[in-house]
Amino acid sequence: MSWGEFVDVVAGILLVLGAGFAFVAAVGVVRFPDVLTRMHAATKPQTFGLLLILAGLALRIDSLSDLTLVAVVALFQLMTAPVSAHMVARATFRTGQVDREALVVDEGD
């Protein structure tokens, strides 16, 4: 197996794993019962899946400008996912959409 074929195999594995994580995140968003658990599914596995897909894509890219764009996408995903999850959780608490009796720790006040 040549180096190019090895890189193709690793890129393919990363792309399939990333797509799998994104699929699991989508299923979690649809199936989980409340906003907080859906938010968890929408942020963590989705972000990890996207990073795996971007890593697989980065292995196949030859252009430095395209690699820079992939890095920027990864950076913005890492910066915006926690902020958006925090804002969704905060809005959920403020609108009373959270069952506070079901929480182990309630720091929403």
PDB file of N, CA and C in Angstrom:
ATOM      1  N   MET A   1       0.850  -1.177   0.000  1.00  0.00           N
ATOM      2  CA  MET A   1       0.000   0.000   0.000  1.00  0.00           C
ATOM      3  C   MET A   1       0.892   1.235   0.000  1.00  0.00           C
ATOM      4  N   SER A   2       0.628   2.109  -0.932  1.00  0.00           N
ATOM      5  CA  SER A   2       1.430   3.336  -1.039  1.00  0.00           C
ATOM      6  C   SER A   2       0.933   4.368  -0.032  1.00  0.00           C
ATOM      7  N   TRP A   3       1.711   5.438   0.111  1.00  0.00           N
ATOM      8  CA  TRP A   3       1.345   6.501   1.049  1.00  0.00           C
ATOM      9  C   TRP A   3       0.027   7.176   0.651  1.00  0.00           C
ATOM     10  N   GLY A   4      -0.163   7.385  -0.636  1.00  0.00           N
ATOM     11  CA  GLY A   4      -1.398   8.006  -1.112  1.00  0.00           C
ATOM     12  C   GLY A   4      -2.620   7.147  -0.822  1.00  0.00           C
ATOM     13  N   GLU A   5      -2.485   5.856  -0.981  1.00  0.00           N
ATOM     14  CA  GLU A   5      -3.602   4.956  -0.678  1.00  0.00           C
ATOM     15  C   GLU A   5      -3.890   4.919   0.830  1.00  0.00           C
ATOM     16  N   PHE A   6      -2.833   4.945   1.622  1.00  0.00           N
ATOM     17  CA  PHE A   6      -3.017   4.977   3.072  1.00  0.00           C
ATOM     18  C   PHE A   6      -3.750   6.241   3.510  1.00  0.00           C
ATOM     19  N   VAL A   7      -3.372   7.374   2.939  1.00  0.00           N
ATOM     20  CA  VAL A   7      -4.042   8.639   3.263  1.00  0.00           C
ATOM     21  C   VAL A   7      -5.497   8.586   2.824  1.00  0.00           C
ATOM     22  N   ASP A   8      -5.759   7.992   1.668  1.00  0.00           N
ATOM     23  CA  ASP A   8      -7.143   7.853   1.208  1.00  0.00           C
ATOM     24  C   ASP A   8      -7.973   7.014   2.176  1.00  0.00           C
ATOM     25  N   VAL A   9      -7.397   5.929   2.668  1.00  0.00           N
ATOM     26  CA  VAL A   9      -8.121   5.065   3.608  1.00  0.00           C
ATOM     27  C   VAL A   9      -8.399   5.798   4.911  1.00  0.00           C
ATOM     28  N   VAL A  10      -7.399   6.483   5.441  1.00  0.00           N
ATOM     29  CA  VAL A  10      -7.585   7.223   6.700  1.00  0.00           C
ATOM     30  C   VAL A  10      -8.611   8.340   6.507  1.00  0.00           C
ATOM     31  N   ALA A  11      -8.536   9.059   5.392  1.00  0.00           N
ATOM     32  CA  ALA A  11      -9.511  10.121   5.121  1.00  0.00           C
ATOM     33  C   ALA A  11     -10.918   9.538   5.014  1.00  0.00           C
ATOM     34  N   GLY A  12     -11.036   8.403   4.362  1.00  0.00           N
ATOM     35  CA  GLY A  12     -12.349   7.769   4.251  1.00  0.00           C
ATOM     36  C   GLY A  12     -12.900   7.346   5.598  1.00  0.00           C
ATOM     37  N   ILE A  13     -12.026   6.782   6.436  1.00  0.00           N
ATOM     38  CA  ILE A  13     -12.469   6.382   7.776  1.00  0.00           C
ATOM     39  C   ILE A  13     -12.928   7.602   8.579  1.00  0.00           C
ATOM     40  N   LEU A  14     -12.162   8.693   8.503  1.00  0.00           N
ATOM     41  CA  LEU A  14     -12.543   9.911   9.233  1.00  0.00           C
ATOM     42  C   LEU A  14     -13.868  10.471   8.720  1.00  0.00           C
ATOM     43  N   LEU A  15     -14.052  10.439   7.411  1.00  0.00           N
ATOM     44  CA  LEU A  15     -15.308  10.951   6.848  1.00  0.00           C
ATOM     45  C   LEU A  15     -16.500  10.098   7.291  1.00  0.00           C
ATOM     46  N   VAL A  16     -16.330   8.792   7.285  1.00  0.00           N
ATOM     47  CA  VAL A  16     -17.438   7.912   7.703  1.00  0.00           C
ATOM     48  C   VAL A  16     -17.722   8.076   9.191  1.00  0.00           C
ATOM     49  N   LEU A  17     -16.659   8.148  10.008  1.00  0.00           N
ATOM     50  CA  LEU A  17     -16.867   8.358  11.444  1.00  0.00           C
ATOM     51  C   LEU A  17     -17.553   9.698  11.719  1.00  0.00           C
ATOM     52  N   GLY A  18     -17.116  10.736  11.028  1.00  0.00           N
ATOM     53  CA  GLY A  18     -17.732  12.052  11.203  1.00  0.00           C
ATOM     54  C   GLY A  18     -19.193  12.047  10.805  1.00  0.00           C
ATOM     55  N   ALA A  19     -19.484  11.389   9.701  1.00  0.00           N
ATOM     56  CA  ALA A  19     -20.887  11.294   9.278  1.00  0.00           C
ATOM     57  C   ALA A  19     -21.695  10.491  10.295  1.00  0.00           C
ATOM     58  N   GLY A  20     -21.081   9.469  10.868  1.00  0.00           N
ATOM     59  CA  GLY A  20     -21.771   8.684  11.894  1.00  0.00           C
ATOM     60  C   GLY A  20     -22.095   9.511  13.133  1.00  0.00           C
ATOM     61  N   PHE A  21     -21.131  10.298  13.572  1.00  0.00           N
ATOM     62  CA  PHE A  21     -21.388  11.160  14.725  1.00  0.00           C
ATOM     63  C   PHE A  21     -22.458  12.203  14.409  1.00  0.00           C
ATOM     64  N   ALA A  22     -22.415  12.767  13.227  1.00  0.00           N
ATOM     65  CA  ALA A  22     -23.447  13.736  12.846  1.00  0.00           C
ATOM     66  C   ALA A  22     -24.821  13.076  12.791  1.00  0.00           C
ATOM     67  N   PHE A  23     -24.857  11.841  12.321  1.00  0.00           N
ATOM     68  CA  PHE A  23     -26.128  11.116  12.292  1.00  0.00           C
ATOM     69  C   PHE A  23     -26.639  10.845  13.708  1.00  0.00           C
ATOM     70  N   VAL A  24     -25.745  10.428  14.595  1.00  0.00           N
ATOM     71  CA  VAL A  24     -26.143  10.190  15.984  1.00  0.00           C
ATOM     72  C   VAL A  24     -26.656  11.484  16.620  1.00  0.00           C
ATOM     73  N   ALA A  25     -26.013  12.600  16.313  1.00  0.00           N
ATOM     74  CA  ALA A  25     -26.473  13.884  16.840  1.00  0.00           C
ATOM     75  C   ALA A  25     -27.868  14.212  16.319  1.00  0.00           C
ATOM     76  N   ALA A  26     -28.099  13.954  15.059  1.00  0.00           N
ATOM     77  CA  ALA A  26     -29.422  14.239  14.487  1.00  0.00           C
ATOM     78  C   ALA A  26     -30.490  13.356  15.120  1.00  0.00           C
ATOM     79  N   VAL A  27     -30.160  12.097  15.327  1.00  0.00           N
ATOM     80  CA  VAL A  27     -31.118  11.198  15.986  1.00  0.00           C
ATOM     81  C   VAL A  27     -31.390  11.670  17.411  1.00  0.00           C
ATOM     82  N   GLY A  28     -30.342  12.113  18.101  1.00  0.00           N
ATOM     83  CA  GLY A  28     -30.515  12.612  19.463  1.00  0.00           C
ATOM     84  C   GLY A  28     -31.399  13.843  19.517  1.00  0.00           C
ATOM     85  N   VAL A  29     -31.239  14.729  18.572  1.00  0.00           N
ATOM     86  CA  VAL A  29     -32.070  15.936  18.545  1.00  0.00           C
ATOM     87  C   VAL A  29     -33.533  15.558  18.350  1.00  0.00           C
ATOM     88  N   VAL A  30     -33.784  14.560  17.559  1.00  0.00           N
ATOM     89  CA  VAL A  30     -35.165  14.164  17.292  1.00  0.00           C
ATOM     90  C   VAL A  30     -35.743  13.337  18.448  1.00  0.00           C
ATOM     91  N   ARG A  31     -34.926  12.477  19.055  1.00  0.00           N
ATOM     92  CA  ARG A  31     -35.452  11.496  19.997  1.00  0.00           C
ATOM     93  C   ARG A  31     -35.412  11.926  21.455  1.00  0.00           C
ATOM     94  N   PHE A  32     -34.495  12.779  21.862  1.00  0.00           N
ATOM     95  CA  PHE A  32     -34.376  13.125  23.274  1.00  0.00           C
ATOM     96  C   PHE A  32     -35.589  13.934  23.724  1.00  0.00           C
ATOM     97  N   PRO A  33     -35.951  13.812  25.022  1.00  0.00           N
ATOM     98  CA  PRO A  33     -37.242  14.333  25.455  1.00  0.00           C
ATOM     99  C   PRO A  33     -37.319  15.836  25.723  1.00  0.00           C
ATOM    100  N   ASP A  34     -36.220  16.464  26.141  1.00  0.00           N
ATOM    101  CA  ASP A  34     -36.340  17.873  26.521  1.00  0.00           C
ATOM    102  C   ASP A  34     -35.233  18.706  25.878  1.00  0.00           C
ATOM    103  N   VAL A  35     -35.310  19.991  26.117  1.00  0.00           N
ATOM    104  CA  VAL A  35     -34.404  20.924  25.440  1.00  0.00           C
ATOM    105  C   VAL A  35     -32.954  20.708  25.835  1.00  0.00           C
ATOM    106  N   LEU A  36     -32.697  20.475  27.107  1.00  0.00           N
ATOM    107  CA  LEU A  36     -31.314  20.358  27.559  1.00  0.00           C
ATOM    108  C   LEU A  36     -30.629  19.127  26.980  1.00  0.00           C
ATOM    109  N   THR A  37     -31.312  18.008  26.944  1.00  0.00           N
ATOM    110  CA  THR A  37     -30.695  16.812  26.364  1.00  0.00           C
ATOM    111  C   THR A  37     -30.574  16.944  24.849  1.00  0.00           C
ATOM    112  N   ARG A  38     -31.534  17.594  24.222  1.00  0.00           N
ATOM    113  CA  ARG A  38     -31.416  17.847  22.784  1.00  0.00           C
ATOM    114  C   ARG A  38     -30.253  18.784  22.486  1.00  0.00           C
ATOM    115  N   MET A  39     -30.076  19.765  23.351  1.00  0.00           N
ATOM    116  CA  MET A  39     -28.968  20.696  23.195  1.00  0.00           C
ATOM    117  C   MET A  39     -27.640  19.957  23.295  1.00  0.00           C
ATOM    118  N   HIS A  40     -27.563  19.018  24.217  1.00  0.00           N
ATOM    119  CA  HIS A  40     -26.350  18.215  24.364  1.00  0.00           C
ATOM    120  C   HIS A  40     -26.073  17.440  23.078  1.00  0.00           C
ATOM    121  N   ALA A  41     -27.101  16.833  22.528  1.00  0.00           N
ATOM    122  CA  ALA A  41     -26.931  16.065  21.288  1.00  0.00           C
ATOM    123  C   ALA A  41     -26.582  16.965  20.115  1.00  0.00           C
ATOM    124  N   ALA A  42     -27.083  18.173  20.142  1.00  0.00           N
ATOM    125  CA  ALA A  42     -26.845  19.071  19.017  1.00  0.00           C
ATOM    126  C   ALA A  42     -25.469  19.716  19.061  1.00  0.00           C
ATOM    127  N   THR A  43     -24.808  19.671  20.193  1.00  0.00           N
ATOM    128  CA  THR A  43     -23.519  20.353  20.288  1.00  0.00           C
ATOM    129  C   THR A  43     -22.340  19.386  20.291  1.00  0.00           C
ATOM    130  N   LYS A  44     -22.298  18.455  21.222  1.00  0.00           N
ATOM    131  CA  LYS A  44     -21.075  17.652  21.373  1.00  0.00           C
ATOM    132  C   LYS A  44     -20.843  16.660  20.243  1.00  0.00           C
ATOM    133  N   PRO A  45     -21.748  15.727  19.954  1.00  0.00           N
ATOM    134  CA  PRO A  45     -21.437  14.789  18.863  1.00  0.00           C
ATOM    135  C   PRO A  45     -21.427  15.464  17.502  1.00  0.00           C
ATOM    136  N   GLN A  46     -22.230  16.507  17.346  1.00  0.00           N
ATOM    137  CA  GLN A  46     -22.242  17.205  16.064  1.00  0.00           C
ATOM    138  C   GLN A  46     -20.909  17.906  15.840  1.00  0.00           C
ATOM    139  N   THR A  47     -20.378  18.552  16.872  1.00  0.00           N
ATOM    140  CA  THR A  47     -19.090  19.224  16.739  1.00  0.00           C
ATOM    141  C   THR A  47     -17.977  18.219  16.467  1.00  0.00           C
ATOM    142  N   PHE A  48     -17.978  17.122  17.217  1.00  0.00           N
ATOM    143  CA  PHE A  48     -16.947  16.105  17.006  1.00  0.00           C
ATOM    144  C   PHE A  48     -17.063  15.500  15.609  1.00  0.00           C
ATOM    145  N   GLY A  49     -18.279  15.259  15.163  1.00  0.00           N
ATOM    146  CA  GLY A  49     -18.482  14.735  13.817  1.00  0.00           C
ATOM    147  C   GLY A  49     -17.978  15.690  12.753  1.00  0.00           C
ATOM    148  N   LEU A  50     -18.274  16.960  12.929  1.00  0.00           N
ATOM    149  CA  LEU A  50     -17.799  17.940  11.953  1.00  0.00           C
ATOM    150  C   LEU A  50     -16.280  18.008  11.949  1.00  0.00           C
ATOM    151  N   LEU A  51     -15.657  17.945  13.123  1.00  0.00           N
ATOM    152  CA  LEU A  51     -14.199  17.990  13.180  1.00  0.00           C
ATOM    153  C   LEU A  51     -13.583  16.763  12.517  1.00  0.00           C
ATOM    154  N   LEU A  52     -14.207  15.602  12.691  1.00  0.00           N
ATOM    155  CA  LEU A  52     -13.711  14.405  12.010  1.00  0.00           C
ATOM    156  C   LEU A  52     -13.843  14.551  10.498  1.00  0.00           C
ATOM    157  N   ILE A  53     -14.962  15.074  10.048  1.00  0.00           N
ATOM    158  CA  ILE A  53     -15.151  15.279   8.610  1.00  0.00           C
ATOM    159  C   ILE A  53     -14.122  16.275   8.071  1.00  0.00           C
ATOM    160  N   LEU A  54     -13.895  17.348   8.816  1.00  0.00           N
ATOM    161  CA  LEU A  54     -12.910  18.334   8.373  1.00  0.00           C
ATOM    162  C   LEU A  54     -11.502  17.754   8.370  1.00  0.00           C
ATOM    163  N   ALA A  55     -11.195  16.891   9.339  1.00  0.00           N
ATOM    164  CA  ALA A  55      -9.874  16.239   9.357  1.00  0.00           C
ATOM    165  C   ALA A  55      -9.717  15.328   8.148  1.00  0.00           C
ATOM    166  N   GLY A  56     -10.756  14.571   7.842  1.00  0.00           N
ATOM    167  CA  GLY A  56     -10.707  13.725   6.653  1.00  0.00           C
ATOM    168  C   GLY A  56     -10.581  14.533   5.375  1.00  0.00           C
ATOM    169  N   LEU A  57     -11.267  15.655   5.343  1.00  0.00           N
ATOM    170  CA  LEU A  57     -11.182  16.538   4.189  1.00  0.00           C
ATOM    171  C   LEU A  57      -9.792  17.162   4.080  1.00  0.00           C
ATOM    172  N   ALA A  58      -9.231  17.540   5.217  1.00  0.00           N
ATOM    173  CA  ALA A  58      -7.911  18.173   5.217  1.00  0.00           C
ATOM    174  C   ALA A  58      -6.834  17.222   4.707  1.00  0.00           C
ATOM    175  N   LEU A  59      -7.022  15.927   4.927  1.00  0.00           N
ATOM    176  CA  LEU A  59      -6.035  14.971   4.430  1.00  0.00           C
ATOM    177  C   LEU A  59      -6.030  14.895   2.906  1.00  0.00           C
ATOM    178  N   ARG A  60      -7.121  15.227   2.281  1.00  0.00           N
ATOM    179  CA  ARG A  60      -7.231  15.114   0.830  1.00  0.00           C
ATOM    180  C   ARG A  60      -6.998  16.428   0.100  1.00  0.00           C
ATOM    181  N   ILE A  61      -6.860  17.522   0.827  1.00  0.00           N
ATOM    182  CA  ILE A  61      -6.699  18.833   0.202  1.00  0.00           C
ATOM    183  C   ILE A  61      -5.213  19.114  -0.032  1.00  0.00           C
ATOM    184  N   ASP A  62      -4.911  19.642  -1.201  1.00  0.00           N
ATOM    185  CA  ASP A  62      -3.530  19.984  -1.531  1.00  0.00           C
ATOM    186  C   ASP A  62      -3.268  21.483  -1.437  1.00  0.00           C
ATOM    187  N   SER A  63      -4.313  22.287  -1.547  1.00  0.00           N
ATOM    188  CA  SER A  63      -4.148  23.734  -1.590  1.00  0.00           C
ATOM    189  C   SER A  63      -4.084  24.324  -0.183  1.00  0.00           C
ATOM    190  N   LEU A  64      -3.136  25.225   0.026  1.00  0.00           N
ATOM    191  CA  LEU A  64      -2.999  25.872   1.328  1.00  0.00           C
ATOM    192  C   LEU A  64      -4.185  26.775   1.633  1.00  0.00           C
ATOM    193  N   SER A  65      -4.735  27.432   0.640  1.00  0.00           N
ATOM    194  CA  SER A  65      -5.894  28.302   0.885  1.00  0.00           C
ATOM    195  C   SER A  65      -7.120  27.471   1.290  1.00  0.00           C
ATOM    196  N   ASP A  66      -7.276  26.307   0.701  1.00  0.00           N
ATOM    197  CA  ASP A  66      -8.393  25.444   1.102  1.00  0.00           C
ATOM    198  C   ASP A  66      -8.195  24.880   2.505  1.00  0.00           C
ATOM    199  N   LEU A  67      -6.950  24.541   2.833  1.00  0.00           N
ATOM    200  CA  LEU A  67      -6.670  24.084   4.197  1.00  0.00           C
ATOM    201  C   LEU A  67      -6.943  25.181   5.220  1.00  0.00           C
ATOM    202  N   THR A  68      -6.623  26.403   4.857  1.00  0.00           N
ATOM    203  CA  THR A  68      -6.904  27.533   5.743  1.00  0.00           C
ATOM    204  C   THR A  68      -8.404  27.678   5.958  1.00  0.00           C
ATOM    205  N   LEU A  69      -9.165  27.522   4.899  1.00  0.00           N
ATOM    206  CA  LEU A  69     -10.625  27.614   5.025  1.00  0.00           C
ATOM    207  C   LEU A  69     -11.167  26.503   5.929  1.00  0.00           C
ATOM    208  N   VAL A  70     -10.642  25.300   5.792  1.00  0.00           N
ATOM    209  CA  VAL A  70     -11.061  24.189   6.663  1.00  0.00           C
ATOM    210  C   VAL A  70     -10.715  24.499   8.122  1.00  0.00           C
ATOM    211  N   ALA A  71      -9.538  25.056   8.345  1.00  0.00           N
ATOM    212  CA  ALA A  71      -9.134  25.408   9.712  1.00  0.00           C
ATOM    213  C   ALA A  71     -10.035  26.503  10.284  1.00  0.00           C
ATOM    214  N   VAL A  72     -10.409  27.457   9.460  1.00  0.00           N
ATOM    215  CA  VAL A  72     -11.306  28.535   9.920  1.00  0.00           C
ATOM    216  C   VAL A  72     -12.683  27.963  10.273  1.00  0.00           C
ATOM    217  N   VAL A  73     -13.172  27.054   9.460  1.00  0.00           N
ATOM    218  CA  VAL A  73     -14.471  26.425   9.749  1.00  0.00           C
ATOM    219  C   VAL A  73     -14.401  25.675  11.078  1.00  0.00           C
ATOM    220  N   ALA A  74     -13.318  24.936  11.293  1.00  0.00           N
ATOM    221  CA  ALA A  74     -13.167  24.201  12.552  1.00  0.00           C
ATOM    222  C   ALA A  74     -13.076  25.165  13.733  1.00  0.00           C
ATOM    223  N   LEU A  75     -12.324  26.228  13.562  1.00  0.00           N
ATOM    224  CA  LEU A  75     -12.175  27.201  14.646  1.00  0.00           C
ATOM    225  C   LEU A  75     -13.510  27.865  14.986  1.00  0.00           C
ATOM    226  N   PHE A  76     -14.257  28.267  13.987  1.00  0.00           N
ATOM    227  CA  PHE A  76     -15.551  28.897  14.256  1.00  0.00           C
ATOM    228  C   PHE A  76     -16.535  27.907  14.873  1.00  0.00           C
ATOM    229  N   GLN A  77     -16.472  26.667  14.450  1.00  0.00           N
ATOM    230  CA  GLN A  77     -17.343  25.661  15.076  1.00  0.00           C
ATOM    231  C   GLN A  77     -17.004  25.507  16.552  1.00  0.00           C
ATOM    232  N   LEU A  78     -15.711  25.446  16.857  1.00  0.00           N
ATOM    233  CA  LEU A  78     -15.302  25.296  18.255  1.00  0.00           C
ATOM    234  C   LEU A  78     -15.634  26.534  19.082  1.00  0.00           C
ATOM    235  N   MET A  79     -15.652  27.696  18.448  1.00  0.00           N
ATOM    236  CA  MET A  79     -15.959  28.916  19.194  1.00  0.00           C
ATOM    237  C   MET A  79     -17.463  29.141  19.351  1.00  0.00           C
ATOM    238  N   THR A  80     -18.252  28.773  18.355  1.00  0.00           N
ATOM    239  CA  THR A  80     -19.669  29.123  18.393  1.00  0.00           C
ATOM    240  C   THR A  80     -20.564  28.058  19.029  1.00  0.00           C
ATOM    241  N   ALA A  81     -20.186  26.805  18.973  1.00  0.00           N
ATOM    242  CA  ALA A  81     -21.058  25.754  19.525  1.00  0.00           C
ATOM    243  C   ALA A  81     -21.269  25.907  21.029  1.00  0.00           C
ATOM    244  N   PRO A  82     -20.222  26.129  21.836  1.00  0.00           N
ATOM    245  CA  PRO A  82     -20.482  26.310  23.269  1.00  0.00           C
ATOM    246  C   PRO A  82     -21.285  27.566  23.582  1.00  0.00           C
ATOM    247  N   VAL A  83     -21.036  28.626  22.842  1.00  0.00           N
ATOM    248  CA  VAL A  83     -21.768  29.874  23.088  1.00  0.00           C
ATOM    249  C   VAL A  83     -23.243  29.704  22.745  1.00  0.00           C
ATOM    250  N   SER A  84     -23.519  29.094  21.602  1.00  0.00           N
ATOM    251  CA  SER A  84     -24.918  28.906  21.223  1.00  0.00           C
ATOM    252  C   SER A  84     -25.627  27.948  22.180  1.00  0.00           C
ATOM    253  N   ALA A  85     -24.928  26.912  22.632  1.00  0.00           N
ATOM    254  CA  ALA A  85     -25.537  25.994  23.601  1.00  0.00           C
ATOM    255  C   ALA A  85     -25.827  26.713  24.914  1.00  0.00           C
ATOM    256  N   HIS A  86     -24.906  27.551  25.329  1.00  0.00           N
ATOM    257  CA  HIS A  86     -25.128  28.314  26.552  1.00  0.00           C
ATOM    258  C   HIS A  86     -26.327  29.245  26.412  1.00  0.00           C
ATOM    259  N   MET A  87     -26.440  29.899  25.284  1.00  0.00           N
ATOM    260  CA  MET A  87     -27.551  30.827  25.079  1.00  0.00           C
ATOM    261  C   MET A  87     -28.886  30.087  25.010  1.00  0.00           C
ATOM    262  N   VAL A  88     -28.903  28.930  24.375  1.00  0.00           N
ATOM    263  CA  VAL A  88     -30.137  28.132  24.327  1.00  0.00           C
ATOM    264  C   VAL A  88     -30.516  27.674  25.734  1.00  0.00           C
ATOM    265  N   ALA A  89     -29.536  27.213  26.496  1.00  0.00           N
ATOM    266  CA  ALA A  89     -29.822  26.764  27.864  1.00  0.00           C
ATOM    267  C   ALA A  89     -30.320  27.925  28.723  1.00  0.00           C
ATOM    268  N   ARG A  90     -29.697  29.049  28.567  1.00  0.00           N
ATOM    269  CA  ARG A  90     -30.110  30.214  29.353  1.00  0.00           C
ATOM    270  C   ARG A  90     -31.539  30.643  29.012  1.00  0.00           C
ATOM    271  N   ALA A  91     -31.849  30.660  27.732  1.00  0.00           N
ATOM    272  CA  ALA A  91     -33.206  31.013  27.316  1.00  0.00           C
ATOM    273  C   ALA A  91     -34.210  29.974  27.806  1.00  0.00           C
ATOM    274  N   THR A  92     -33.786  28.722  27.810  1.00  0.00           N
ATOM    275  CA  THR A  92     -34.668  27.662  28.295  1.00  0.00           C
ATOM    276  C   THR A  92     -34.974  27.841  29.777  1.00  0.00           C
ATOM    277  N   PHE A  93     -33.952  28.143  30.555  1.00  0.00           N
ATOM    278  CA  PHE A  93     -34.176  28.376  31.982  1.00  0.00           C
ATOM    279  C   PHE A  93     -35.057  29.602  32.205  1.00  0.00           C
ATOM    280  N   ARG A  94     -34.786  30.653  31.491  1.00  0.00           N
ATOM    281  CA  ARG A  94     -35.529  31.900  31.712  1.00  0.00           C
ATOM    282  C   ARG A  94     -36.990  31.807  31.294  1.00  0.00           C
ATOM    283  N   THR A  95     -37.287  30.961  30.330  1.00  0.00           N
ATOM    284  CA  THR A  95     -38.688  30.822  29.902  1.00  0.00           C
ATOM    285  C   THR A  95     -39.416  29.721  30.657  1.00  0.00           C
ATOM    286  N   GLY A  96     -38.724  29.072  31.595  1.00  0.00           N
ATOM    287  CA  GLY A  96     -39.374  28.058  32.407  1.00  0.00           C
ATOM    288  C   GLY A  96     -39.631  26.745  31.691  1.00  0.00           C
ATOM    289  N   GLN A  97     -38.848  26.439  30.694  1.00  0.00           N
ATOM    290  CA  GLN A  97     -39.031  25.210  29.924  1.00  0.00           C
ATOM    291  C   GLN A  97     -38.315  24.013  30.540  1.00  0.00           C
ATOM    292  N   VAL A  98     -37.607  24.223  31.652  1.00  0.00           N
ATOM    293  CA  VAL A  98     -36.830  23.150  32.271  1.00  0.00           C
ATOM    294  C   VAL A  98     -37.578  22.606  33.478  1.00  0.00           C
ATOM    295  N   ASP A  99     -37.661  21.287  33.571  1.00  0.00           N
ATOM    296  CA  ASP A  99     -38.227  20.635  34.744  1.00  0.00           C
ATOM    297  C   ASP A  99     -37.156  20.619  35.827  1.00  0.00           C
ATOM    298  N   ARG A 100     -37.227  21.560  36.736  1.00  0.00           N
ATOM    299  CA  ARG A 100     -36.182  21.709  37.753  1.00  0.00           C
ATOM    300  C   ARG A 100     -36.144  20.534  38.728  1.00  0.00           C
ATOM    301  N   GLU A 101     -37.238  19.816  38.864  1.00  0.00           N
ATOM    302  CA  GLU A 101     -37.255  18.655  39.758  1.00  0.00           C
ATOM    303  C   GLU A 101     -36.397  17.524  39.188  1.00  0.00           C
ATOM    304  N   ALA A 102     -36.221  17.474  37.888  1.00  0.00           N
ATOM    305  CA  ALA A 102     -35.449  16.405  37.260  1.00  0.00           C
ATOM    306  C   ALA A 102     -33.949  16.679  37.250  1.00  0.00           C
ATOM    307  N   LEU A 103     -33.534  17.878  37.643  1.00  0.00           N
ATOM    308  CA  LEU A 103     -32.122  18.239  37.611  1.00  0.00           C
ATOM    309  C   LEU A 103     -31.403  17.733  38.852  1.00  0.00           C
ATOM    310  N   VAL A 104     -30.186  17.274  38.688  1.00  0.00           N
ATOM    311  CA  VAL A 104     -29.356  16.869  39.820  1.00  0.00           C
ATOM    312  C   VAL A 104     -28.775  18.115  40.482  1.00  0.00           C
ATOM    313  N   VAL A 105     -28.259  19.016  39.662  1.00  0.00           N
ATOM    314  CA  VAL A 105     -27.712  20.280  40.141  1.00  0.00           C
ATOM    315  C   VAL A 105     -28.427  21.386  39.376  1.00  0.00           C
ATOM    316  N   ASP A 106     -28.955  22.344  40.102  1.00  0.00           N
ATOM    317  CA  ASP A 106     -29.667  23.449  39.463  1.00  0.00           C
ATOM    318  C   ASP A 106     -28.905  24.746  39.730  1.00  0.00           C
ATOM    319  N   GLU A 107     -28.173  25.205  38.737  1.00  0.00           N
ATOM    320  CA  GLU A 107     -27.442  26.465  38.860  1.00  0.00           C
ATOM    321  C   GLU A 107     -28.064  27.526  37.949  1.00  0.00           C
ATOM    322  N   GLY A 108     -29.324  27.357  37.655  1.00  0.00           N
ATOM    323  CA  GLY A 108     -29.992  28.261  36.729  1.00  0.00           C
ATOM    324  C   GLY A 108     -30.475  29.551  37.332  1.00  0.00           C
ATOM    325  N   ASP A 109     -30.348  29.714  38.611  1.00  0.00           N
ATOM    326  CA  ASP A 109     -30.828  30.943  39.251  1.00  0.00           C
ATOM    327  C   ASP A 109     -29.814  32.046  39.177  1.00  0.00           C
TER     328      ASP A 109
END
